[in-house]
Amino acid sequence: MTRWLLRMMTELSSRKFISRMTGRFAKSSFSRRMIPRFAAIYHIPIEEAEKEIGEYLSLNDFFTRRLKPGRRPVDSASDALTSPVDALITGCGVIEDGMMLKIKGQDYTVEELLNGSPRIAQYRHGYFWVLYLSPTDYHRIHSPCDGQIVESEHIAGKVYPVNEFGLTSMRRVLSRNERLVSYISHEGGEVAVVKVGAMNVSSIRYVEPKPDRLRRGDELAYFEFGSTIVLLTEDATLKPREDLTLGSKVRMGERLGTLIPKA
């Protein structure tokens, strides 16, 4: 009964106008006074931030902060696929005939995640990661490889939470929430970076100017409040790291696997 009630409350509260209201407050100068408390509650390492904490003009300004140079070294190997974000791995594995299995007890199809894109045929037997960003994490999104953005798509949707409760208690949140997808062509194939919006997120934004050609580690976009990335690799183009499993923490620029040139 309690789980059902919480689910119904989440359904009612996951409306975009509520997220817009939250976003407006987070961008207001009034929210600035909340920054020190926010940083303390979530144990945010403020020494990594590009600016002093008093220099941020709003909570959103602080939340989307850049880091000091060198705080996230990017794996320099030419065949490395790196994490686009700081995150907790909440799902990973081989895509089985277009299915991503056992993501917090639920199965997803690549077709629904990518909204029926004609590119889904390239990912039916690839590899996937679900990378969850908590409020503690650095929220800028970077390119996982060298390459060219060959397509971008905005998929309208809900703004359900993507935390433990949302992924386990709501129905297939990752493919129902608003998403921004970047398809990046690299020397050995293609990857899809799926940026999933979440409850109390005002938006997912590309950096300006919007990138086209990318180097591994270049800024791609950022979240305004916590959310999730689903990273997909094309069939037979990756050897994943064997030591990364569910519950592993990764940092932006850390190697997720080795890219394999397509035969």
Coordinates of C-alpha atoms in Angstrom, one line a residue:
M1 CA 0.0 0.0 0.0
T2 CA 2.8 2.4 0.9
R3 CA 4.7 1.7 -2.3
W4 CA 1.5 2.2 -4.4
L5 CA 0.8 5.5 -2.6
L6 CA 4.3 6.8 -3.2
R7 CA 4.1 5.8 -6.8
M8 CA 0.8 7.7 -7.3
M9 CA 2.3 10.7 -5.5
T10 CA 5.3 10.6 -7.9
E11 CA 3.0 10.3 -10.9
L12 CA 1.1 13.4 -9.8
S13 CA 4.2 15.5 -8.9
S14 CA 6.2 14.6 -12.1
R15 CA 4.7 17.3 -14.2
K16 CA 6.9 19.6 -16.2
F17 CA 5.4 22.8 -14.6
I18 CA 6.7 21.7 -11.2
S19 CA 10.1 21.1 -12.6
R20 CA 10.0 24.5 -14.3
M21 CA 9.0 26.2 -11.0
T22 CA 11.9 24.4 -9.2
G23 CA 14.2 25.5 -12.0
R24 CA 13.2 29.1 -11.8
F25 CA 13.9 29.1 -8.0
A26 CA 17.3 27.4 -8.5
K27 CA 18.2 30.1 -11.0
S28 CA 17.1 33.0 -8.8
S29 CA 19.5 35.1 -6.7
F30 CA 17.5 34.1 -3.6
S31 CA 18.7 30.5 -4.0
R32 CA 22.3 31.7 -3.7
R33 CA 22.1 31.6 0.1
M34 CA 21.3 27.9 0.0
I35 CA 24.6 27.0 -1.7
P36 CA 26.8 26.4 1.4
R37 CA 24.0 24.3 3.1
F38 CA 23.5 22.3 -0.1
A39 CA 27.2 21.6 -0.5
A40 CA 27.4 20.5 3.2
I41 CA 24.4 18.2 3.0
Y42 CA 25.6 16.4 -0.1
H43 CA 29.3 16.5 0.9
I44 CA 30.3 18.2 -2.3
P45 CA 34.1 18.6 -2.7
I46 CA 34.0 22.4 -3.1
E47 CA 37.8 22.5 -3.4
E48 CA 37.4 21.0 -6.9
A49 CA 35.1 23.8 -8.2
E50 CA 36.5 26.3 -10.7
K51 CA 35.4 29.2 -8.6
E52 CA 35.2 30.0 -4.9
I53 CA 31.8 29.1 -3.4
G54 CA 30.8 32.7 -2.8
E55 CA 31.3 33.6 -6.5
Y56 CA 28.3 31.5 -7.7
L57 CA 25.2 33.6 -8.4
S58 CA 22.6 30.9 -7.8
L59 CA 22.1 27.3 -6.8
N60 CA 21.9 26.4 -10.5
D61 CA 25.1 28.2 -11.2
F62 CA 26.8 26.2 -8.5
F63 CA 25.2 22.9 -9.5
T64 CA 26.4 23.3 -13.1
R65 CA 29.9 24.3 -12.0
R66 CA 33.0 23.5 -14.0
L67 CA 36.0 22.0 -12.2
K68 CA 39.5 23.3 -11.9
P69 CA 41.8 22.1 -14.7
G70 CA 43.3 18.7 -14.2
R71 CA 40.6 17.5 -11.7
R72 CA 39.3 14.9 -14.2
P73 CA 42.2 13.5 -16.2
V74 CA 40.9 11.8 -19.4
D75 CA 42.4 8.4 -20.5
S76 CA 44.7 9.4 -23.3
A77 CA 44.8 6.0 -25.2
S78 CA 43.4 6.4 -28.7
D79 CA 41.2 3.2 -28.3
A80 CA 39.7 4.2 -24.9
L81 CA 36.0 4.7 -24.4
T82 CA 35.6 6.9 -21.3
S83 CA 32.9 7.7 -18.9
P84 CA 31.1 10.9 -20.0
V85 CA 30.2 11.8 -16.4
D86 CA 30.9 11.2 -12.7
A87 CA 28.4 8.5 -11.8
L88 CA 27.3 5.3 -10.1
I89 CA 26.8 2.4 -12.5
T90 CA 23.2 1.2 -12.0
G91 CA 23.0 -1.0 -15.0
C92 CA 25.5 -2.5 -17.5
G93 CA 25.8 -5.4 -19.9
V94 CA 25.5 -6.8 -23.3
I95 CA 22.4 -5.8 -25.3
E96 CA 20.6 -9.0 -26.1
D97 CA 18.7 -8.9 -29.4
G98 CA 17.7 -5.3 -28.7
M99 CA 17.0 -5.8 -25.0
M100 CA 18.8 -4.2 -22.0
L101 CA 18.1 -6.6 -19.2
K102 CA 17.7 -6.3 -15.4
I103 CA 18.1 -2.6 -14.9
K104 CA 16.9 -2.3 -11.3
G105 CA 14.6 -5.4 -12.0
Q106 CA 13.2 -4.0 -15.3
D107 CA 14.0 -4.8 -18.9
Y108 CA 14.2 -2.1 -21.6
T109 CA 14.3 -2.2 -25.4
V110 CA 16.7 -0.1 -27.4
E111 CA 13.8 0.7 -29.6
E112 CA 11.8 2.4 -26.8
L113 CA 14.9 4.1 -25.4
L114 CA 15.8 5.6 -28.8
N115 CA 12.2 6.4 -29.6
G116 CA 12.1 4.1 -32.7
S117 CA 15.1 5.7 -34.4
P118 CA 16.2 4.0 -37.6
R119 CA 19.6 3.7 -35.9
I120 CA 18.4 1.1 -33.4
A121 CA 19.6 -1.7 -35.8
Q122 CA 23.2 -0.8 -35.0
Y123 CA 22.8 -1.4 -31.3
R124 CA 20.9 -4.7 -31.1
H125 CA 23.9 -6.6 -29.8
G126 CA 26.1 -3.8 -28.5
Y127 CA 26.9 -2.9 -24.9
F128 CA 25.1 -0.5 -22.4
W129 CA 25.8 1.4 -19.2
V130 CA 23.3 3.2 -17.0
L131 CA 25.2 6.0 -15.2
Y132 CA 23.3 7.7 -12.4
L133 CA 24.4 11.2 -11.2
S134 CA 23.5 12.0 -7.6
P135 CA 23.3 15.6 -6.3
T136 CA 26.9 15.1 -5.0
D137 CA 28.3 14.6 -8.5
Y138 CA 29.8 16.9 -11.0
H139 CA 27.0 17.4 -13.6
R140 CA 28.7 18.3 -16.8
I141 CA 28.6 15.7 -19.6
H142 CA 31.7 15.1 -21.8
S143 CA 32.3 13.1 -25.0
P144 CA 33.3 9.5 -24.3
C145 CA 35.4 9.3 -27.5
D146 CA 36.9 11.3 -30.4
G147 CA 34.3 11.7 -33.1
Q148 CA 31.6 13.6 -35.0
I149 CA 28.1 14.2 -33.8
V150 CA 26.1 12.8 -36.7
E151 CA 22.6 13.2 -35.3
S152 CA 20.9 14.8 -32.2
E153 CA 17.4 14.1 -31.1
H154 CA 15.1 15.6 -28.4
I155 CA 12.5 13.1 -27.2
A156 CA 9.7 14.7 -25.1
G157 CA 8.5 12.8 -22.0
K158 CA 7.9 12.8 -18.3
V159 CA 10.2 13.9 -15.5
Y160 CA 10.0 11.0 -13.1
P161 CA 12.9 10.5 -10.6
V162 CA 15.7 8.3 -11.7
N163 CA 16.9 7.4 -8.2
E164 CA 16.5 4.0 -6.6
F165 CA 12.8 4.6 -5.9
G166 CA 12.1 5.8 -9.5
L167 CA 13.9 3.0 -11.2
T168 CA 12.4 0.2 -9.1
S169 CA 8.9 1.5 -8.4
M170 CA 7.9 3.3 -11.6
R171 CA 7.4 1.6 -14.9
R172 CA 10.4 1.9 -17.3
V173 CA 11.4 5.4 -16.3
L174 CA 14.4 5.6 -18.6
S175 CA 12.3 5.3 -21.7
R176 CA 9.4 7.4 -20.5
N177 CA 11.3 10.5 -19.3
E178 CA 12.4 13.4 -21.5
R179 CA 15.7 12.5 -23.3
L180 CA 18.3 14.2 -25.4
V181 CA 20.3 11.8 -27.6
S182 CA 23.6 12.5 -29.3
Y183 CA 24.9 9.9 -31.8
I184 CA 28.7 10.2 -32.1
S185 CA 30.5 8.5 -35.0
H186 CA 34.1 7.4 -34.2
E187 CA 36.8 5.6 -36.1
G188 CA 35.5 2.2 -35.2
G189 CA 31.7 2.8 -35.2
E190 CA 29.2 4.8 -33.3
V191 CA 28.0 5.5 -29.7
A192 CA 24.7 6.9 -28.5
V193 CA 24.8 9.2 -25.5
V194 CA 21.3 9.3 -24.1
K195 CA 20.8 12.1 -21.5
V196 CA 17.7 11.3 -19.4
G197 CA 15.9 14.1 -17.6
A198 CA 14.5 13.7 -14.1
M199 CA 12.2 15.0 -11.5
N200 CA 12.9 18.7 -10.5
V201 CA 15.2 19.0 -13.5
S202 CA 14.5 22.2 -15.4
S203 CA 16.4 21.1 -18.5
I204 CA 19.2 19.3 -20.2
R205 CA 21.4 21.8 -22.1
Y206 CA 24.1 21.5 -24.8
V207 CA 27.1 23.7 -24.2
E208 CA 27.4 26.8 -26.3
P209 CA 28.4 26.9 -29.0
K210 CA 26.8 23.5 -29.7
P211 CA 29.7 21.1 -30.5
D212 CA 30.0 19.2 -33.7
R213 CA 33.5 17.6 -33.9
L214 CA 34.6 16.3 -30.5
R215 CA 37.7 15.1 -28.8
R216 CA 37.5 12.6 -25.9
G217 CA 36.7 14.6 -22.8
D218 CA 35.3 17.7 -24.6
E219 CA 32.2 19.2 -23.0
L220 CA 29.0 18.1 -24.7
A221 CA 26.1 19.2 -22.4
Y222 CA 25.1 19.5 -18.8
F223 CA 22.2 18.6 -16.4
E224 CA 20.5 21.2 -14.3
F225 CA 20.1 18.9 -11.2
G226 CA 20.7 15.2 -11.0
S227 CA 19.9 12.7 -13.7
T228 CA 21.1 9.7 -15.7
I229 CA 23.1 8.9 -18.8
V230 CA 22.5 5.7 -20.8
L231 CA 25.6 5.0 -23.0
L232 CA 25.2 2.6 -25.9
T233 CA 27.9 1.2 -28.1
E234 CA 27.4 -0.3 -31.5
D235 CA 27.5 -4.0 -32.1
A236 CA 31.0 -5.6 -31.9
T237 CA 32.8 -2.4 -31.3
L238 CA 33.8 -2.6 -27.6
K239 CA 35.6 -4.7 -25.1
P240 CA 34.3 -3.5 -21.7
R241 CA 36.4 -3.4 -18.5
E242 CA 35.7 -6.6 -16.6
D243 CA 36.2 -5.0 -13.2
L244 CA 33.4 -2.5 -13.6
T245 CA 30.1 -3.9 -12.2
L246 CA 26.8 -2.7 -10.8
G247 CA 27.5 -0.4 -7.9
S248 CA 30.9 0.8 -9.2
K249 CA 31.6 4.5 -9.1
V250 CA 33.3 6.0 -12.1
R251 CA 34.6 9.5 -12.9
M252 CA 34.5 11.5 -16.0
G253 CA 37.4 10.5 -18.2
E254 CA 37.9 7.1 -16.7
R255 CA 38.1 4.2 -19.1
L256 CA 35.0 2.1 -19.5
G257 CA 36.4 -0.2 -22.2
T258 CA 38.4 -0.6 -25.3
L259 CA 37.0 0.4 -28.7
I260 CA 37.4 -2.3 -31.4
P261 CA 37.5 -1.3 -35.1
K262 CA 34.7 -2.8 -37.0
A263 CA 35.7 -5.6 -39.4

